[in-house]
Coordinates of C-alpha atoms and ligand atoms in Angstrom, one line a residue:
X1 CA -5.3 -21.7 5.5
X2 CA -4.8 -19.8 8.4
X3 CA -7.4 -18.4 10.9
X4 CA -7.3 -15.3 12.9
X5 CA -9.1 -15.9 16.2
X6 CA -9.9 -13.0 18.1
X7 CA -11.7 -12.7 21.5
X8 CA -12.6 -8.7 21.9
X9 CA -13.3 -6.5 24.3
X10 CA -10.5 -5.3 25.7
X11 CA -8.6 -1.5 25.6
X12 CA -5.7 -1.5 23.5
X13 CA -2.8 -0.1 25.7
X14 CA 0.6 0.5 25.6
X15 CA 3.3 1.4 22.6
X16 CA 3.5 -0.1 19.3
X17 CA 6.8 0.2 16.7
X18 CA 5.2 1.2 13.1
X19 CA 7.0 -0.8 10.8
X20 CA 8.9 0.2 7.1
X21 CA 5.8 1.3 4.2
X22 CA 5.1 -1.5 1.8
X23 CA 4.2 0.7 -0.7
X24 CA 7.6 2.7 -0.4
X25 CA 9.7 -1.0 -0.6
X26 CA 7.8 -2.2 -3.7
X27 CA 8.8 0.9 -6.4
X28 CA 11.7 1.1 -4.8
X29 CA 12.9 -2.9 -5.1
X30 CA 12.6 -2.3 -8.8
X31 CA 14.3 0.8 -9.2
X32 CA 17.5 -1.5 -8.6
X33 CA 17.2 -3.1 -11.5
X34 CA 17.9 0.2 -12.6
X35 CA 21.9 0.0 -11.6
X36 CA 23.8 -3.0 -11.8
X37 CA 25.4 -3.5 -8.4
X38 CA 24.5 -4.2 -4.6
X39 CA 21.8 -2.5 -3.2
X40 CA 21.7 -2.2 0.5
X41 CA 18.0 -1.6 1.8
X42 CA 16.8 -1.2 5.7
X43 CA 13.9 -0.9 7.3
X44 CA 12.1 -3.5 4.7
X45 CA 8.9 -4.9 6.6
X46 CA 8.9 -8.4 6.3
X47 CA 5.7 -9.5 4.6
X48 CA 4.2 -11.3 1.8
X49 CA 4.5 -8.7 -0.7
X50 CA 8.0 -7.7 -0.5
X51 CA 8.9 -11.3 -0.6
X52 CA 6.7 -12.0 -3.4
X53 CA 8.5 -8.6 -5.0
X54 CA 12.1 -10.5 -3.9
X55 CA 10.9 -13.7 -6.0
X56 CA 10.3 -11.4 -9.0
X57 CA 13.8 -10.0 -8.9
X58 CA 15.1 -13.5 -8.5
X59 CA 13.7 -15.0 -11.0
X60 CA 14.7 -11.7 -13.3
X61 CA 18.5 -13.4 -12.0
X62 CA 19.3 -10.8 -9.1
X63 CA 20.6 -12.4 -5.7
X64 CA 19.0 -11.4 -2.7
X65 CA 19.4 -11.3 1.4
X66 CA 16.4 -10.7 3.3
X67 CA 18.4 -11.0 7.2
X68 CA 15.3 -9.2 9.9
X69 CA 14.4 -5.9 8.1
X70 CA 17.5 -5.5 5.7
X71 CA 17.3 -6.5 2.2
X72 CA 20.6 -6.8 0.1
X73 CA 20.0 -7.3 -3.6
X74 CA 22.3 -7.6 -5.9
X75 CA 21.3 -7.3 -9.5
X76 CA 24.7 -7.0 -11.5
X77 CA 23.6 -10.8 -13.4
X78 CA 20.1 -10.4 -14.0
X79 CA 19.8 -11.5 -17.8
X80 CA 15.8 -12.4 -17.7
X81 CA 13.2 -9.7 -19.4
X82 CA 10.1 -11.7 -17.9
X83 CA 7.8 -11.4 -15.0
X84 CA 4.7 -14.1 -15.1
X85 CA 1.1 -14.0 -14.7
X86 CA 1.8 -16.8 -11.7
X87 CA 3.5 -13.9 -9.5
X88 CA 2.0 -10.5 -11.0
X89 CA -1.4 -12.0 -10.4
X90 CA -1.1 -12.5 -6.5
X91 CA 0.5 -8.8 -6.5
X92 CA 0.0 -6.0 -9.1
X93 CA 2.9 -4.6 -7.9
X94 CA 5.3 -6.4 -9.8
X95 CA 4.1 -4.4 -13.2
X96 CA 7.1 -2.0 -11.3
X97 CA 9.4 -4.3 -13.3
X98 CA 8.6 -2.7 -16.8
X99 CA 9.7 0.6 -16.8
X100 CA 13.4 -0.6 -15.1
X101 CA 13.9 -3.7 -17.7
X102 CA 12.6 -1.6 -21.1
X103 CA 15.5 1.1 -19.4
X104 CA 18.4 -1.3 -18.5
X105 CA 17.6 -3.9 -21.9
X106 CA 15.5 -2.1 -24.0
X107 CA 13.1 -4.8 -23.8
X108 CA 10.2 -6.4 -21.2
X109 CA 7.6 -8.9 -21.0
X110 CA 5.6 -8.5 -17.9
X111 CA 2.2 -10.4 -17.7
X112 CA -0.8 -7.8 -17.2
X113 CA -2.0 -7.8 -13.6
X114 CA -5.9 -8.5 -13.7
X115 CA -8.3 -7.5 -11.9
X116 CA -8.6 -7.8 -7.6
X117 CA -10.8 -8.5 -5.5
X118 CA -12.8 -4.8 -5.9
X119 CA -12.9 -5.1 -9.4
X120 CA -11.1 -4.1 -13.0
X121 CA -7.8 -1.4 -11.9
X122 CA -6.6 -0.5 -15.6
X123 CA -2.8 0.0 -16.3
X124 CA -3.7 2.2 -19.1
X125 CA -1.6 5.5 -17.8
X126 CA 1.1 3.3 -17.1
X127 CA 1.5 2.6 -20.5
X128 CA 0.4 5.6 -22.4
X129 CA 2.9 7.0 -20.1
X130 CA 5.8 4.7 -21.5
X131 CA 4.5 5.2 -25.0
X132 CA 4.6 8.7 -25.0
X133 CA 8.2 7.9 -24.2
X134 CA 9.0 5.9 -27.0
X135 CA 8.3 2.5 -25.9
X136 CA 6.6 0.5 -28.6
X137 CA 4.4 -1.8 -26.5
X138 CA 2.1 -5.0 -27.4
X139 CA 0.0 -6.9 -25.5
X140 CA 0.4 -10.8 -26.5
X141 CA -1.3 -13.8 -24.6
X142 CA -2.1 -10.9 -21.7
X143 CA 1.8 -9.9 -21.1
X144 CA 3.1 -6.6 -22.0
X145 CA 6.0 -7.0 -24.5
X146 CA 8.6 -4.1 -25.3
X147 CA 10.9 -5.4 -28.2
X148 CA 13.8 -2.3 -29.1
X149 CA 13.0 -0.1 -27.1
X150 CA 14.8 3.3 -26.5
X151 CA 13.2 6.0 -24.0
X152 CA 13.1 9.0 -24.5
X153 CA 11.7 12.2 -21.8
X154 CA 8.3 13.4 -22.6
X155 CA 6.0 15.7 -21.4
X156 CA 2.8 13.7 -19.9
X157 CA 0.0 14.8 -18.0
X158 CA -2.1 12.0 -15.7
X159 CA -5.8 12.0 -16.4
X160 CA -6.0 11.3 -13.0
X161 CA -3.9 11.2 -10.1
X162 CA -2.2 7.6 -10.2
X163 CA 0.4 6.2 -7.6
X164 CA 1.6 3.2 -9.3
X165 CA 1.6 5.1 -13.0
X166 CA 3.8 8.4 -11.4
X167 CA 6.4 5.6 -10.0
X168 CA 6.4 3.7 -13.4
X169 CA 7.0 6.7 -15.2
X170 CA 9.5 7.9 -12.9
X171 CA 11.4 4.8 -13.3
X172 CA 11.7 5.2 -16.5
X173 CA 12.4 8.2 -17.2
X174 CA 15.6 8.6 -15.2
X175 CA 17.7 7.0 -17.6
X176 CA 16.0 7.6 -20.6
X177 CA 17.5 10.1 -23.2
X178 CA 16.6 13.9 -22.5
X179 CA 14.3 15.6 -20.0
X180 CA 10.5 14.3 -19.0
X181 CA 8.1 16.7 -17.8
X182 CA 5.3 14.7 -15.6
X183 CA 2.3 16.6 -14.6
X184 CA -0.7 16.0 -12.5
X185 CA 1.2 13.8 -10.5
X186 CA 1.0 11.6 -7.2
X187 CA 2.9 13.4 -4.1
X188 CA 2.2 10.2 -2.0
X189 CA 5.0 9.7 0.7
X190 CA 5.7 6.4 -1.3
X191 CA 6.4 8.3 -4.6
X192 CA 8.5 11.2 -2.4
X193 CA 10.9 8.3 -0.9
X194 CA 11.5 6.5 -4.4
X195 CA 12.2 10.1 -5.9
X196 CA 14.7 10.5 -2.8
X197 CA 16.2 7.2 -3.6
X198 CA 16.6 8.0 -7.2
X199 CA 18.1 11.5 -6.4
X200 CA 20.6 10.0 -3.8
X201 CA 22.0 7.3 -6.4
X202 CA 22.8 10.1 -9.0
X203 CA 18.9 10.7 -10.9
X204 CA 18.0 14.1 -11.3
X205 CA 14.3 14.5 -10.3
X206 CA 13.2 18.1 -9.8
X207 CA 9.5 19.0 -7.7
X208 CA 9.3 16.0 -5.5
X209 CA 6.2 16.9 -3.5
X210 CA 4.5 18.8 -5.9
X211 CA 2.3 17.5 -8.8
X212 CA 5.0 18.3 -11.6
X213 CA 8.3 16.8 -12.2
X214 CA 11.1 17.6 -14.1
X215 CA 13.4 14.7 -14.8
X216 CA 16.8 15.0 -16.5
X217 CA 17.7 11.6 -17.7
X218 CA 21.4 10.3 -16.6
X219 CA 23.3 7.4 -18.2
X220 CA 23.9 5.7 -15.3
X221 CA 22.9 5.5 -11.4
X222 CA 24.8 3.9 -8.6
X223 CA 23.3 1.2 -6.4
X224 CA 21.0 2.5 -4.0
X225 CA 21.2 2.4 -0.1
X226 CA 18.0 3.6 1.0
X227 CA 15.9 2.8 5.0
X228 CA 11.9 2.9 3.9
X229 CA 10.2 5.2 5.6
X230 CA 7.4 4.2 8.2
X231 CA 3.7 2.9 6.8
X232 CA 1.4 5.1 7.6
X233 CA -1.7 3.1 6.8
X234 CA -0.2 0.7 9.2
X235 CA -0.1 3.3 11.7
X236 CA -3.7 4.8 11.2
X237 CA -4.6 1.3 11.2
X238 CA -3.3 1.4 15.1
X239 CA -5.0 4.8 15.8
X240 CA -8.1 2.9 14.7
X241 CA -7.9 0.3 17.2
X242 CA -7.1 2.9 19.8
X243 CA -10.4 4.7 18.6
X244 CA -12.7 1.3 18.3
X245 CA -11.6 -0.3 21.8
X246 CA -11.0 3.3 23.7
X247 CA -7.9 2.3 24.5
X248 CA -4.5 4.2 24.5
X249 CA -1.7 3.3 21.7
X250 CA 1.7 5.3 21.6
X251 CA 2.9 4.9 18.0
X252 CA 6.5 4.9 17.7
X253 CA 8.8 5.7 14.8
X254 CA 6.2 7.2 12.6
X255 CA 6.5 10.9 10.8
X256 CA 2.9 12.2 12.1
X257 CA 2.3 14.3 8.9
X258 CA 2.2 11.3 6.2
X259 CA -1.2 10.1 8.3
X260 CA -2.8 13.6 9.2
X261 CA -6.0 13.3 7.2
X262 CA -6.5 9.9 9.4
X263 CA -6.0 11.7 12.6
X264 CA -7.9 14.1 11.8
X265 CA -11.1 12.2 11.4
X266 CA -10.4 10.4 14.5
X267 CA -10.2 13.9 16.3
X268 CA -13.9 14.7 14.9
X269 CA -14.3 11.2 16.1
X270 CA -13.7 11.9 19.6
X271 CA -10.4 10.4 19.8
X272 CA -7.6 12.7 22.0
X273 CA -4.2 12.7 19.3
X274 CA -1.0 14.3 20.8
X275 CA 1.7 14.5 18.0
X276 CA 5.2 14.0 18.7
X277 CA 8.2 14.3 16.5
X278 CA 8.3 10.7 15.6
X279 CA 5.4 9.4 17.6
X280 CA 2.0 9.9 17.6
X281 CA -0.3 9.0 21.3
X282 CA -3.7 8.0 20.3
X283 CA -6.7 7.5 23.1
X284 CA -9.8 6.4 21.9
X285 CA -13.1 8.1 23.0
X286 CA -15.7 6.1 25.2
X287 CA -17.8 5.8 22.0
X288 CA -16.5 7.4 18.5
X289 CA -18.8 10.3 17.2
X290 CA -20.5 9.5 13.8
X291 CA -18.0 11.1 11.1
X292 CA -18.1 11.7 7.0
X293 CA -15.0 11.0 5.0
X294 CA -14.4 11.4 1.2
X295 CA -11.5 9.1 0.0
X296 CA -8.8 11.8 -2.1
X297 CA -5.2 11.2 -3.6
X298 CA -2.7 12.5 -0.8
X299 CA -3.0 14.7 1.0
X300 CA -6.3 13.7 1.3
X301 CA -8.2 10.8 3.5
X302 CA -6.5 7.6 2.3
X303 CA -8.4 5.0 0.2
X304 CA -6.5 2.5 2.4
X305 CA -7.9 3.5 6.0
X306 CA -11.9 3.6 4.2
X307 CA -12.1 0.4 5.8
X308 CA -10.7 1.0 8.9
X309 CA -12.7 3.9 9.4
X310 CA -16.2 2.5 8.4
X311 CA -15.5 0.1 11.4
X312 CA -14.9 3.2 13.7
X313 CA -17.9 4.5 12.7
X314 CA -19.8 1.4 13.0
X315 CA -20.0 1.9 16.8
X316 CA -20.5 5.8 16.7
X317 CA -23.6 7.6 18.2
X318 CA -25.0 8.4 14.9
X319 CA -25.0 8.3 11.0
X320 CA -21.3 8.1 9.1
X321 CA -21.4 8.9 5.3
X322 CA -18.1 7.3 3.5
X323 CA -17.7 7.7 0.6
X324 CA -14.5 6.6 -2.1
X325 CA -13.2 8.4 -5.0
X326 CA -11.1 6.5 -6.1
X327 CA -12.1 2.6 -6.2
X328 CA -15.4 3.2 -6.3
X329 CA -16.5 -0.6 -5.6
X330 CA -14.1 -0.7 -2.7
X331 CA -16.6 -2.5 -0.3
X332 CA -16.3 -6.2 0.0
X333 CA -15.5 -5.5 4.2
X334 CA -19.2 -4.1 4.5
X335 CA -21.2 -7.9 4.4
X336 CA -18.6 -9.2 6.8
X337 CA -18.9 -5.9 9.4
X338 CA -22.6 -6.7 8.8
X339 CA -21.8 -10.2 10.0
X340 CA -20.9 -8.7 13.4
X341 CA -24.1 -6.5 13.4
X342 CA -23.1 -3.4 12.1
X343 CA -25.2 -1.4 10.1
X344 CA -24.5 0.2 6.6
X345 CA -26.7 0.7 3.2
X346 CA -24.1 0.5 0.3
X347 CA -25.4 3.3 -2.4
X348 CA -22.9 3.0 -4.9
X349 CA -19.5 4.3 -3.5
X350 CA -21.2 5.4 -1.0
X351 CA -21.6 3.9 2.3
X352 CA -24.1 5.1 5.1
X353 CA -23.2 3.6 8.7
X354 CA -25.5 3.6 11.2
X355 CA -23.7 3.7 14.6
X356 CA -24.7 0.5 17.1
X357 CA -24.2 0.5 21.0
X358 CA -22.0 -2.8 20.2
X359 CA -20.6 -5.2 17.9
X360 CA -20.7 -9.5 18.5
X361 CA -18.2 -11.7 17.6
X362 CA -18.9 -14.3 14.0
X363 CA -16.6 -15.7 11.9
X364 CA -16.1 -13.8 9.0
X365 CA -13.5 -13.9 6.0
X366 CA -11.2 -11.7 4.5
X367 CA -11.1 -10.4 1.0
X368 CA -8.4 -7.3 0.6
X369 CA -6.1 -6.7 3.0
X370 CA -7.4 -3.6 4.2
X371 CA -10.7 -5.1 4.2
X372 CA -9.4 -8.0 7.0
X373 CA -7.7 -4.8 8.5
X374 CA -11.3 -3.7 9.1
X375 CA -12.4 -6.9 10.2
X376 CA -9.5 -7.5 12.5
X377 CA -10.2 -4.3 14.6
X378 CA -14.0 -5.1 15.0
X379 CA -13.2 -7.7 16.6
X380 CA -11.2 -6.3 18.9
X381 CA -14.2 -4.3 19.9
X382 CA -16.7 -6.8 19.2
X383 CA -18.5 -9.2 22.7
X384 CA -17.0 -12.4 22.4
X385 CA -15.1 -14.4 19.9
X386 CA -14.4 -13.5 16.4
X387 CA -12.6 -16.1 13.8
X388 CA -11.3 -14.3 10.2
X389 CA -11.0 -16.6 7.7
X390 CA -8.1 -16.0 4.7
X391 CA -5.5 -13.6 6.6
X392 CA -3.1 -14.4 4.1
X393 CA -4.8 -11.1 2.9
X394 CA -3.2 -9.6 6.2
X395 CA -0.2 -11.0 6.0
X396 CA 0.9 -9.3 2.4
X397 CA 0.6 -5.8 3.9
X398 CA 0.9 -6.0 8.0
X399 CA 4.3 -7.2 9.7
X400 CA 3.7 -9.4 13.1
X401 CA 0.1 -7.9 13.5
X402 CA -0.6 -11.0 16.1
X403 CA 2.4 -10.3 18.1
X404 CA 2.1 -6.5 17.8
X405 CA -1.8 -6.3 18.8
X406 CA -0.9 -9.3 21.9
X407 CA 1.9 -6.7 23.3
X408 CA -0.8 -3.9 23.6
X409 CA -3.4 -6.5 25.7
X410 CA -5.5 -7.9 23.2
X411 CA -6.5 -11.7 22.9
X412 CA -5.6 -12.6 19.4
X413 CA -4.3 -15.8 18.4
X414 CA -3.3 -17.5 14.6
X415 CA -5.2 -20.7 14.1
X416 CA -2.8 -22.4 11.7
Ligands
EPZ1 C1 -1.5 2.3 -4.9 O1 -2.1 1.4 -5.9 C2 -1.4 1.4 -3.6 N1 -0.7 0.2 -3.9 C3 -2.8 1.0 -3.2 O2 -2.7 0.4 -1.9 C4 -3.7 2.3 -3.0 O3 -5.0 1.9 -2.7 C5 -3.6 3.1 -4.3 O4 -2.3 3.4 -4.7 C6 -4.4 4.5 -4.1 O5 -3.8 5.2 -3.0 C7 0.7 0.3 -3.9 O6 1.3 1.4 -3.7 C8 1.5 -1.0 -4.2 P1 -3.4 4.2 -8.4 P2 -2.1 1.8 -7.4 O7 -2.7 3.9 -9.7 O8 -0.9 2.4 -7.8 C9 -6.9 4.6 -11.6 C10 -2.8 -1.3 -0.3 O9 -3.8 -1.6 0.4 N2 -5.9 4.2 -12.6 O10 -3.0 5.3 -7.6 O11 -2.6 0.6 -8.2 C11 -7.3 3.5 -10.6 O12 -8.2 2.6 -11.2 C12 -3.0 -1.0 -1.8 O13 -1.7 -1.2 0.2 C13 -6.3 4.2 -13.9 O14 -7.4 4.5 -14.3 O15 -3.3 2.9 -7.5 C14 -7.8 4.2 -9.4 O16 -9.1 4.6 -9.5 C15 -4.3 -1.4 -2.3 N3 -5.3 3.8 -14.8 C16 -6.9 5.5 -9.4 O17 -6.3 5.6 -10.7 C17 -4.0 3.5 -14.5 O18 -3.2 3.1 -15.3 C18 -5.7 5.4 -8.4 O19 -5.0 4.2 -8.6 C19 -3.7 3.5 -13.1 C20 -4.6 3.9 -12.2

């Protein structure tokens, strides 16, 4: 398995191109299985997740091109209804199939996703969602099976504020009979761009960016050609670094907005931000000021950067409170941090961070992938040498992180 080795201490300096959102390729790799045809997606970050997402479409019978960061996909023969536990359990993501198959073939059976490593994340909305739309589901030998089915729009309100469950809903409801109201909605970027996508290939999806929708259903879409906007947890990722090594990072092709609750706290943090159209300059303070974040759905701080940031504030001149909403046993990074000296009392979803003058290199292992995210900038603060353990965690959500973090001076090296 590979290693990550890591030898810190130096300022991070120089630009750095964001690369395309995983979690705007995923939703939108099923949607074509939506419309028969070829599908012509750019901007696709090349990483284990969206190839994991292309081996789900293959084996559904589409035929794909992956060629640098354009994806091709043709799904005019896919004739399969199935999507096994071996690939939905390395990535939940590919529950995205269901609503698109039950909608093209009136059927599905997509194995349940499981658990992750931060315990149980129910599916439940997902498919009260599709059952309030007319989808008879069962769950047999822990797959989801649809036999018949024949959507229909519905008015459905989230119990809570759900990403994956507003895409899966949206999928299906754009070609199901009549109109679906959605309310209490997701207004992540992610969920915005597969809307767009939808919209641009002939769906009719009404209050994009607000927490109702109104979709008509149409009888057919045309293939999609869509770029994938820029990740912007891989970007506040960067602005971490620049924050945790007092360096100086120039973001390029980001849109500044989609990460503002991130900058934000890195402002309280000490860290000097100067927003650009389609860049962001981030210049990390001598030592980050202590901070307190609470995790919210967009546009709130970003469950995916609580992490990142209770590495920031492991070095700050004080006491951090972080605390997440929304998985509340999110924590797995804070043993490893620990590893490397810093200090923090879990109290339920709470974490309390006592700021230290420095961090050591240790070896440590990763468990999530933001969790090595957190790990991996550490240790580019950290004295000495620091060897993560797992990265294939990394490597499902960050594109050429090695290479990137190398170009901007650090001493980071994959131990294969
Ligand atoms: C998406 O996951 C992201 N993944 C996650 O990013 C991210 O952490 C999460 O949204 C929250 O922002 C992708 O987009 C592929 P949710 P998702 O449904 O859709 C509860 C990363 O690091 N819930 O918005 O699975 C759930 O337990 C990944 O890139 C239900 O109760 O998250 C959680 O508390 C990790 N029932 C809350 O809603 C459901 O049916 C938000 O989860 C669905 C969700």
């Amino acid at each position: 398995m590979d290693r990550l080795r890591i030898t810190g201490g130096r300022r991070l300096e120089g630009d750095v191109a964001i690369s395309g959102a995983k979690n705007a390729a995923l939703p939108i790799m099923a949607a074509t299985l939506l419309a028969p045809g070829v599908h012509r997606l750019r901007n696709v970050p090349r990483l284990r997740d969206t190839q994991t997402f292309a081996r789900v479409l293959e084996l559904l019978g589409a035929r794909l091109s992956f060629e640098g960061n354009e994806m091709t996909i043709d799904t005019s023969q896919v004739a399969s209804v199935e999507a096994p536990y071996e690939l939905v359990k390395t990535m939940r993501a590919s529950i995205y199939v269901l609503a698109p198959l039950l909608a093209r073939f009136g059927e599905a059976r997509v194995s349940l996703p499981g658990g992750c490593a931060w315990g149980p994340r129910p599916v439940n909305l997902h498919l009260a969602g599709l059952q309030a739309m007319g989808a008879k589901l069962d769950i047999e030998h822990g797959y989801i099976v649809g036999r018949g089915v024949k959507l229909r729009g519905a008015t459905f309100s989230f119990d809570v504020v759900s990403v994956g469950a507003t895409a899966q809903l949206m999928l299906a409801a754009v070609l199901a009979e009549g109109t679906a109201v959605l309310e209490n909605v997701a207004i992540e970027p992610d969920v915005t761009a597969l809307g767009e996508a939808l919209n641009d290939c002939g769906a009719r999806i009404e209050g994009l960016g607000t927490r109702r929708l109104t979709i008509r259903g149409v009888s057919a879409l045309r293939p999609i050609d869509a770029t994938i906007i820029p990740d912007r947890i891989e970007a506040a990722t960067f602005a971490a670094a620049a924050a945790m090594t007092g360096g100086r990072i120039r973001l390029r092709g980001v849109v500044p907005e989609h990460f503002e609750a991130s900058l934000h706290k890195l402002e309280e943090a000490g860290c000097a931000v100067e927003r650009g159209a389609e860049t962001v300059a981030v210049a990390g303070p001598p030592r980050p000021a202590p901070v307190n974040v609470a995790t919210q759905p967009y546009p709130g701080f970003p469950t995916d950067m609580q992490a990142q940031m209770i590495a920031v504030c492991a070095l700050a001149s004080g006491t951090s409170v972080i605390e997440d909403t929304i998985y509340l046993d999110r924590f797995t990074h804070v043993p490893e941090l620990a590893r490397m000296g810093a200090r923090i009392e879990l109290r339920g979803n709470v974490a309390v961070v006592k700021g230290v003058p420095r961090l050591s290199g240790a070896q440590v292992m990763a468990t999530d992938l933001r969790a090595s995210a957190s790990l991996v900038i550490a240790a580019l603060a950290a004295e000495g040498e620091t060897v993560i353990d797992r990265i294939y965690h990394l490597d499902r959500g960050y594109e050429a992180l090695e290479k990137k973090l190398a170009a901007l001076g650090a001493r980071v090296e994959r131990l294969s």
